[in-house]
mmCIF file of C-alpha atoms and ligand atoms in Angstrom:
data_model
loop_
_atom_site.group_PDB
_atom_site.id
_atom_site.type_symbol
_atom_site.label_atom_id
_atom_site.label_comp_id
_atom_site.label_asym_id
_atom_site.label_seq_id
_atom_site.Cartn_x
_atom_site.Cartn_y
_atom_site.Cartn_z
ATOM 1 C CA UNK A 3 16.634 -27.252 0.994
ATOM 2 C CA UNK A 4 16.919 -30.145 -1.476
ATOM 3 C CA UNK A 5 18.968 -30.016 -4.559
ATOM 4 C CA UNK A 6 16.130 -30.651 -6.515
ATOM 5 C CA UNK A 7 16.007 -26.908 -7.274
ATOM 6 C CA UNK A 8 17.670 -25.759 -10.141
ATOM 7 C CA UNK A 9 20.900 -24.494 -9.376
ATOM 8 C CA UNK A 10 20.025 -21.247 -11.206
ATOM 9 C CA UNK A 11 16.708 -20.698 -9.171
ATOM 10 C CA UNK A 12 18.442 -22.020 -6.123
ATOM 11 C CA UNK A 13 21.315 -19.095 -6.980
ATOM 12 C CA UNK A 14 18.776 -16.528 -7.111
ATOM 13 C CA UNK A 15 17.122 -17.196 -4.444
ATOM 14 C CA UNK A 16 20.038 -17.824 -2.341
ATOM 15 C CA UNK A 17 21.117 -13.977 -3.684
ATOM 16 C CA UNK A 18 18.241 -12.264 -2.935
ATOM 17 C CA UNK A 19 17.229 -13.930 0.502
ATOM 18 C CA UNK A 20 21.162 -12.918 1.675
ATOM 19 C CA UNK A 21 21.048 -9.434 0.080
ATOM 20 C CA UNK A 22 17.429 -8.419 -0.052
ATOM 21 C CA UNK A 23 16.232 -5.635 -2.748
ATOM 22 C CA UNK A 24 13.828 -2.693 -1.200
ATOM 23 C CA UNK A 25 14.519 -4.008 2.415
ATOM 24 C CA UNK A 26 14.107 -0.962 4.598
ATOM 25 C CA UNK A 27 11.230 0.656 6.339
ATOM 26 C CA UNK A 28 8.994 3.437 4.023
ATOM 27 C CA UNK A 29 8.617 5.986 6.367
ATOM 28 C CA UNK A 30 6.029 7.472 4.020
ATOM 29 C CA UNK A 31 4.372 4.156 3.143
ATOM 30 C CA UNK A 32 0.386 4.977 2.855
ATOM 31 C CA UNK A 33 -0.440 1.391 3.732
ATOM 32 C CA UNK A 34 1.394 -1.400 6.442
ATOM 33 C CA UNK A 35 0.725 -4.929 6.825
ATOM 34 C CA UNK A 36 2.768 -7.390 8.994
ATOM 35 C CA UNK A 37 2.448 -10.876 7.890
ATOM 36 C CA UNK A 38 3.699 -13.982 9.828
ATOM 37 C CA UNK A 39 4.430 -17.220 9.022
ATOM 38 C CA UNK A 40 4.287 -19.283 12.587
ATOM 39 C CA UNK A 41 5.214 -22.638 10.403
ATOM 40 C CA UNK A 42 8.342 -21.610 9.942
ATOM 41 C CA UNK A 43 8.912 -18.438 12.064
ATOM 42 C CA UNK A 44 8.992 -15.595 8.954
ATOM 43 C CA UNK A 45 7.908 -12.525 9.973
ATOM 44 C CA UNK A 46 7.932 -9.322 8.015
ATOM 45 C CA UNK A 47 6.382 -5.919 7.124
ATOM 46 C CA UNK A 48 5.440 -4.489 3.656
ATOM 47 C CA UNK A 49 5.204 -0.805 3.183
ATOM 48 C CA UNK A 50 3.310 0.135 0.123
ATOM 49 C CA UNK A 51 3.125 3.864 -0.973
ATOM 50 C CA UNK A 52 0.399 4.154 -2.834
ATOM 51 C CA UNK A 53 -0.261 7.396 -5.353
ATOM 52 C CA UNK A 54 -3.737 7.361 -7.470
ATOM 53 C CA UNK A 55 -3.925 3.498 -7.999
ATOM 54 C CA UNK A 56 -0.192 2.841 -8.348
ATOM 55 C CA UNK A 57 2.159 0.917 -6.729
ATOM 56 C CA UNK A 58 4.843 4.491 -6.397
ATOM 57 C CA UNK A 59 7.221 2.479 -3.872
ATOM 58 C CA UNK A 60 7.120 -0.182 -1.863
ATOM 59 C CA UNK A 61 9.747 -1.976 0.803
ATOM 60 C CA UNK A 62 9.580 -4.321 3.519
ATOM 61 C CA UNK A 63 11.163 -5.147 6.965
ATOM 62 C CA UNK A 64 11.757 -8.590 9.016
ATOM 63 C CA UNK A 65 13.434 -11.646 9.763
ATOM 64 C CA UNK A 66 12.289 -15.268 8.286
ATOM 65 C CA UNK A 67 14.326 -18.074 6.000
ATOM 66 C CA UNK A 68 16.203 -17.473 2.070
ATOM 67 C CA UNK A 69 12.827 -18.106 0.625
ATOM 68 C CA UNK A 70 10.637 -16.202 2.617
ATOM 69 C CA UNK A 71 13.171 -12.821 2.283
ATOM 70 C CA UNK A 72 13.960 -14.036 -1.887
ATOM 71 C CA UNK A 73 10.158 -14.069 -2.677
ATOM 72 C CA UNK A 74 9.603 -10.260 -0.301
ATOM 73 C CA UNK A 75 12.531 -9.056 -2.138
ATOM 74 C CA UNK A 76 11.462 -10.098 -5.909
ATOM 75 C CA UNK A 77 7.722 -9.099 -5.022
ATOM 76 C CA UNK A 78 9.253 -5.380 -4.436
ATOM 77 C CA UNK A 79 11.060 -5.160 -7.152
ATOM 78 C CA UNK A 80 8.763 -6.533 -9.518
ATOM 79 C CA UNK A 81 5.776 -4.242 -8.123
ATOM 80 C CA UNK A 82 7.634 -0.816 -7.818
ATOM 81 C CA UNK A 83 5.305 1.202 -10.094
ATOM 82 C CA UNK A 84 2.682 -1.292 -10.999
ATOM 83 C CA UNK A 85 -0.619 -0.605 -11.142
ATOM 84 C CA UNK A 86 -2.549 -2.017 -8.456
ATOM 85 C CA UNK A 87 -4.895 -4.752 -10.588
ATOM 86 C CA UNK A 88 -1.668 -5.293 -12.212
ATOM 87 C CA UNK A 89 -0.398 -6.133 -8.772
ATOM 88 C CA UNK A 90 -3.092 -8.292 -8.129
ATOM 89 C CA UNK A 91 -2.795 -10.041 -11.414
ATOM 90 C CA UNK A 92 0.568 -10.889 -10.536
ATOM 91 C CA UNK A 93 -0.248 -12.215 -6.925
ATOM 92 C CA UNK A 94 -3.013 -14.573 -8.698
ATOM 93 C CA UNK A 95 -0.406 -15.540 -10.734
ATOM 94 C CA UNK A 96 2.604 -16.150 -8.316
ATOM 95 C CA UNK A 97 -0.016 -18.016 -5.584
ATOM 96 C CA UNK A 98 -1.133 -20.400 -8.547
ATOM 97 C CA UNK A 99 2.584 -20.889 -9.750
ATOM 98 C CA UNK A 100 3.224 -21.914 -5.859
ATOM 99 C CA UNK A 101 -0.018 -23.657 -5.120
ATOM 100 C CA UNK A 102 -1.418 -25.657 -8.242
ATOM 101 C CA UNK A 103 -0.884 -24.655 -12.319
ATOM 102 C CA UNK A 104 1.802 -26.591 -13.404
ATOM 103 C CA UNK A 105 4.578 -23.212 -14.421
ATOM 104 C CA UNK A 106 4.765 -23.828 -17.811
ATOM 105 C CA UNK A 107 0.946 -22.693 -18.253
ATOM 106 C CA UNK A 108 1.923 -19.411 -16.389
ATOM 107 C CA UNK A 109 2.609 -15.938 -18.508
ATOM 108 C CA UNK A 110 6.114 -16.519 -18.016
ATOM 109 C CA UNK A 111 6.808 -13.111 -19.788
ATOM 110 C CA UNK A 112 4.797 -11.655 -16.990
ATOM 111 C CA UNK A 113 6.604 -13.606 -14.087
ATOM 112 C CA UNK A 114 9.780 -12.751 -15.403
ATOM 113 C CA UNK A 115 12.317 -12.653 -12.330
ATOM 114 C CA UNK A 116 9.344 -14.383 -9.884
ATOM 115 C CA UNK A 117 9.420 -17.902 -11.914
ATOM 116 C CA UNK A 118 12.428 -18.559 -9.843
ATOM 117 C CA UNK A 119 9.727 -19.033 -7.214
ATOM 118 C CA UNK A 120 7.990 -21.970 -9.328
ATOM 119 C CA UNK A 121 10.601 -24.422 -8.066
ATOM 120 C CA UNK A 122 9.430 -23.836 -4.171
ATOM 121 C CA UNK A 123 6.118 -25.494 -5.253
ATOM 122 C CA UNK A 124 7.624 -28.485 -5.045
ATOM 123 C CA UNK A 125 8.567 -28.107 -1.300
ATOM 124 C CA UNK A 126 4.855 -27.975 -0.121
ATOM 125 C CA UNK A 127 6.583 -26.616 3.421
ATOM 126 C CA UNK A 128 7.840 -24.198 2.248
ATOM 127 C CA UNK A 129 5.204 -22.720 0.055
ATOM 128 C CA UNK A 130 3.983 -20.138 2.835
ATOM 129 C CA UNK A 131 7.093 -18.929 3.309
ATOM 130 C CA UNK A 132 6.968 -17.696 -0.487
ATOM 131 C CA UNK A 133 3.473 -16.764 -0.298
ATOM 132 C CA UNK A 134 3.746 -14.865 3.099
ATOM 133 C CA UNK A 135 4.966 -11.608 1.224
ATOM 134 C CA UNK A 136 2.173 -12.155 -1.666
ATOM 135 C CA UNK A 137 -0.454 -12.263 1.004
ATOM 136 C CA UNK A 138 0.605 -9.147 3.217
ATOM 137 C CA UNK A 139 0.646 -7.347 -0.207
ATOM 138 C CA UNK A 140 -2.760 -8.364 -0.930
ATOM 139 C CA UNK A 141 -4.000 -7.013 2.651
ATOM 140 C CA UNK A 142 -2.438 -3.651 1.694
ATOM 141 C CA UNK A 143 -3.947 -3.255 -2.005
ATOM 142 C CA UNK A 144 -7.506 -3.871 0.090
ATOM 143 C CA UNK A 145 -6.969 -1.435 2.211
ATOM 144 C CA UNK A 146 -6.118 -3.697 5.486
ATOM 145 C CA UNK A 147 -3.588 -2.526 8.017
ATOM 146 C CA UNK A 148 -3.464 -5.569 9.664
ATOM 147 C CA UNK A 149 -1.490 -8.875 10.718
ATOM 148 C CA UNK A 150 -2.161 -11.281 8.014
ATOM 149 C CA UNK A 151 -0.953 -14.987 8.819
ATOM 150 C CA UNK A 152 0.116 -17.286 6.272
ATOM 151 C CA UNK A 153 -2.209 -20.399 8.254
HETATM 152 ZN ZN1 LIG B 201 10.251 -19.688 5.882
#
């Protein structure tokens, strides 16, 4: 990875893709979706637990690169009791961040944690390794159980 992310964002990412939040399997997750990333070889699972139309937990499995695990890990923690539109919201939010608004035109108070992601946009190989988590997520709001690929 180049040095042209900041060293903060670097840090955090760095942090959470060695020592991943939520990374264990739900054993009473409601909803399961494997995504893969063949690009760079990511692969993971994201257990959602879903109660009425909220996010109650949520957790995910695998093996993949720093950002790929950094961008699971901040997705769990910043979804754990969410609604799911708000959920949604946030994945619209995170995938433009990644793939085309410039970050500063992004509800940064919303983002919180996840802007740490913006600087990846700038690594355009490496955007589906942030977005792999965002997308498996997305299959499980809709009700998929399914592999979802990042291609
Ligand atoms: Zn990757």
């Amino acid at each position: 990875m180049s040095n042209d992310l900041g060293d903060l964002y670097q840090q955090v990412i760095i942090d959470h893709g060695r020592h991943p939040q939520n990374f264990h399997r739900l054993g009473d997750a409601t909803r399961t979706v494997e995504g893969v990333n063949p690009l760079c070889g990511d692969l993971l699972t994201v257990y959602v637990k879903l109660l009425d139309d909220r996010i109650d937990d949520i957790a995910f499995e695998g093996a993949g690169c720093a950002i790929s695990m950094a961008s699971a890990s901040l997705m769990t923690t910043a979804l754990k009791g969410k609604r799911c539109e708000e959920a949604l919201a946030l994945f619209g939010f995170v995938h433009a961040m990644l793939t085309e608004t410039p970050s500063d035109e992004l509800p940064s108070a919303e983002l919180g944690k996840l802007a740490v992601l913006s600087g990846v946009s700038a690594f355009p190989m490496r955007v589906k390794c942030a977005t792999l988590a965002w997308h498996a997520l997305r299959s499980a709001l809709e009700g998929k159980n399914e592999l979802v690929s990042s291609e």
